[in-house]
């Protein structure tokens, strides 16, 4: 009995499994990379809003900075929702930035959420 071509047959059997593992790893990596960019945009916006001067509107500064961060991360801010609000409490005023943008799968091999969402709240400084 000849053993010629045995390695090719084994490779042919394992190739779909290896391709699925590689594709799944790539897809999850893409999703989490994009999610981290959205979280960072919300944090940047909240930080910018929390450090505003008394003459500036913290919500508009926060929203503007979050929009800029989303654009730098290759997101279209107009395709999702971006809100910034200032609320007062006994501990002081806080600015909250909420960002939601749709997710575009890289390959579509595995199911991932349809959108990225991040909410960040920071206390206003010197208000």
Coordinates of C-alpha atoms in Angstrom, one line a residue:
X1 CA 0.0 0.0 0.0
X2 CA 1.4 3.4 -1.0
X3 CA 1.4 6.4 1.4
X4 CA 1.9 9.0 -1.3
X5 CA -0.4 12.0 -0.9
X6 CA -1.2 11.2 2.7
X7 CA 0.0 14.6 3.9
X8 CA -2.0 16.4 1.2
X9 CA -5.1 14.6 2.2
X10 CA -4.5 15.5 5.9
X11 CA -3.8 19.1 5.0
X12 CA -7.0 19.2 2.9
X13 CA -9.0 17.9 5.9
X14 CA -7.4 20.4 8.4
X15 CA -7.4 23.5 6.1
X16 CA -11.1 24.4 6.6
X17 CA -10.7 24.1 10.4
X18 CA -7.5 26.3 10.4
X19 CA -9.2 28.8 8.1
X20 CA -12.2 29.0 10.4
X21 CA -10.0 29.6 13.4
X22 CA -8.0 32.2 11.7
X23 CA -11.1 33.9 10.4
X24 CA -12.8 33.9 13.8
X25 CA -9.7 35.3 15.5
X26 CA -9.5 38.0 12.9
X27 CA -13.2 38.9 13.1
X28 CA -13.2 39.1 16.9
X29 CA -9.9 41.1 16.9
X30 CA -11.5 43.6 14.4
X31 CA -14.6 43.9 16.6
X32 CA -12.7 44.5 19.8
X33 CA -10.4 46.9 18.2
X34 CA -13.3 49.0 16.9
X35 CA -15.0 48.7 20.3
X36 CA -11.9 50.1 22.0
X37 CA -11.9 53.0 19.6
X38 CA -15.5 53.8 20.5
X39 CA -14.7 53.6 24.2
X40 CA -11.7 55.9 23.7
X41 CA -13.8 58.4 21.8
X42 CA -16.4 58.5 24.7
X43 CA -13.5 59.0 27.2
X44 CA -11.9 61.7 25.2
X45 CA -15.1 63.6 24.9
X46 CA -15.9 63.3 28.6
X47 CA -12.4 64.4 29.5
X48 CA -12.5 67.4 27.2
X49 CA -15.9 68.3 28.6
X50 CA -14.8 68.0 32.2
X51 CA -11.8 70.3 31.7
X52 CA -13.7 73.2 30.1
X53 CA -13.5 76.8 31.2
X54 CA -16.5 78.2 33.0
X55 CA -17.3 80.3 29.9
X56 CA -17.6 77.2 27.7
X57 CA -20.5 74.7 27.4
X58 CA -19.1 71.3 28.7
X59 CA -21.6 69.3 26.7
X60 CA -20.8 70.9 23.3
X61 CA -17.1 70.6 23.9
X62 CA -17.5 67.0 24.9
X63 CA -19.6 66.2 21.9
X64 CA -17.2 68.0 19.5
X65 CA -14.2 66.1 20.9
X66 CA -16.0 62.7 20.8
X67 CA -17.0 63.4 17.2
X68 CA -13.4 64.2 16.3
X69 CA -12.1 61.1 17.9
X70 CA -14.7 58.9 16.1
X71 CA -13.6 60.5 12.8
X72 CA -9.9 59.8 13.5
X73 CA -10.8 56.2 14.2
X74 CA -12.5 55.9 10.7
X75 CA -16.1 55.9 12.0
X76 CA -18.8 58.1 10.5
X77 CA -20.3 59.9 13.5
X78 CA -23.4 60.7 11.5
X79 CA -24.2 57.0 11.1
X80 CA -24.7 56.6 14.9
X81 CA -25.8 58.6 17.9
X82 CA -23.6 60.7 20.0
X83 CA -24.9 62.6 23.0
X84 CA -23.3 64.7 25.8
X85 CA -25.2 66.0 28.8
X86 CA -24.3 67.8 32.0
X87 CA -26.0 66.8 35.2
X88 CA -25.7 68.3 38.7
X89 CA -25.6 66.3 41.9
X90 CA -24.6 66.9 45.6
X91 CA -21.0 65.8 44.7
X92 CA -20.8 68.3 41.8
X93 CA -21.6 68.5 38.2
X94 CA -20.7 65.6 35.8
X95 CA -20.6 65.3 32.0
X96 CA -21.8 62.1 30.4
X97 CA -20.9 61.1 26.9
X98 CA -22.8 58.3 25.1
X99 CA -21.6 57.0 21.8
X100 CA -23.4 54.3 19.6
X101 CA -22.2 53.5 16.1
X102 CA -22.9 50.6 13.8
X103 CA -20.4 47.8 13.3
X104 CA -19.3 46.6 9.9
X105 CA -18.1 43.0 10.0
X106 CA -14.7 42.4 8.4
X107 CA -15.6 39.0 6.9
X108 CA -19.0 38.1 8.4
X109 CA -17.8 34.6 9.3
X110 CA -19.1 34.7 12.9
X111 CA -21.9 36.5 14.6
X112 CA -20.9 39.7 16.4
X113 CA -23.0 42.5 17.7
X114 CA -24.4 45.0 15.2
X115 CA -23.2 48.1 17.0
X116 CA -20.6 49.5 19.3
X117 CA -21.7 51.4 22.4
X118 CA -19.8 53.3 25.1
X119 CA -20.9 55.6 27.9
X120 CA -18.4 57.6 30.0
X121 CA -19.1 60.0 32.9
X122 CA -16.6 62.4 34.4
X123 CA -16.9 65.0 37.1
X124 CA -16.4 68.6 36.0
X125 CA -13.3 70.3 37.2
X126 CA -13.4 73.9 38.4
X127 CA -17.1 74.5 37.9

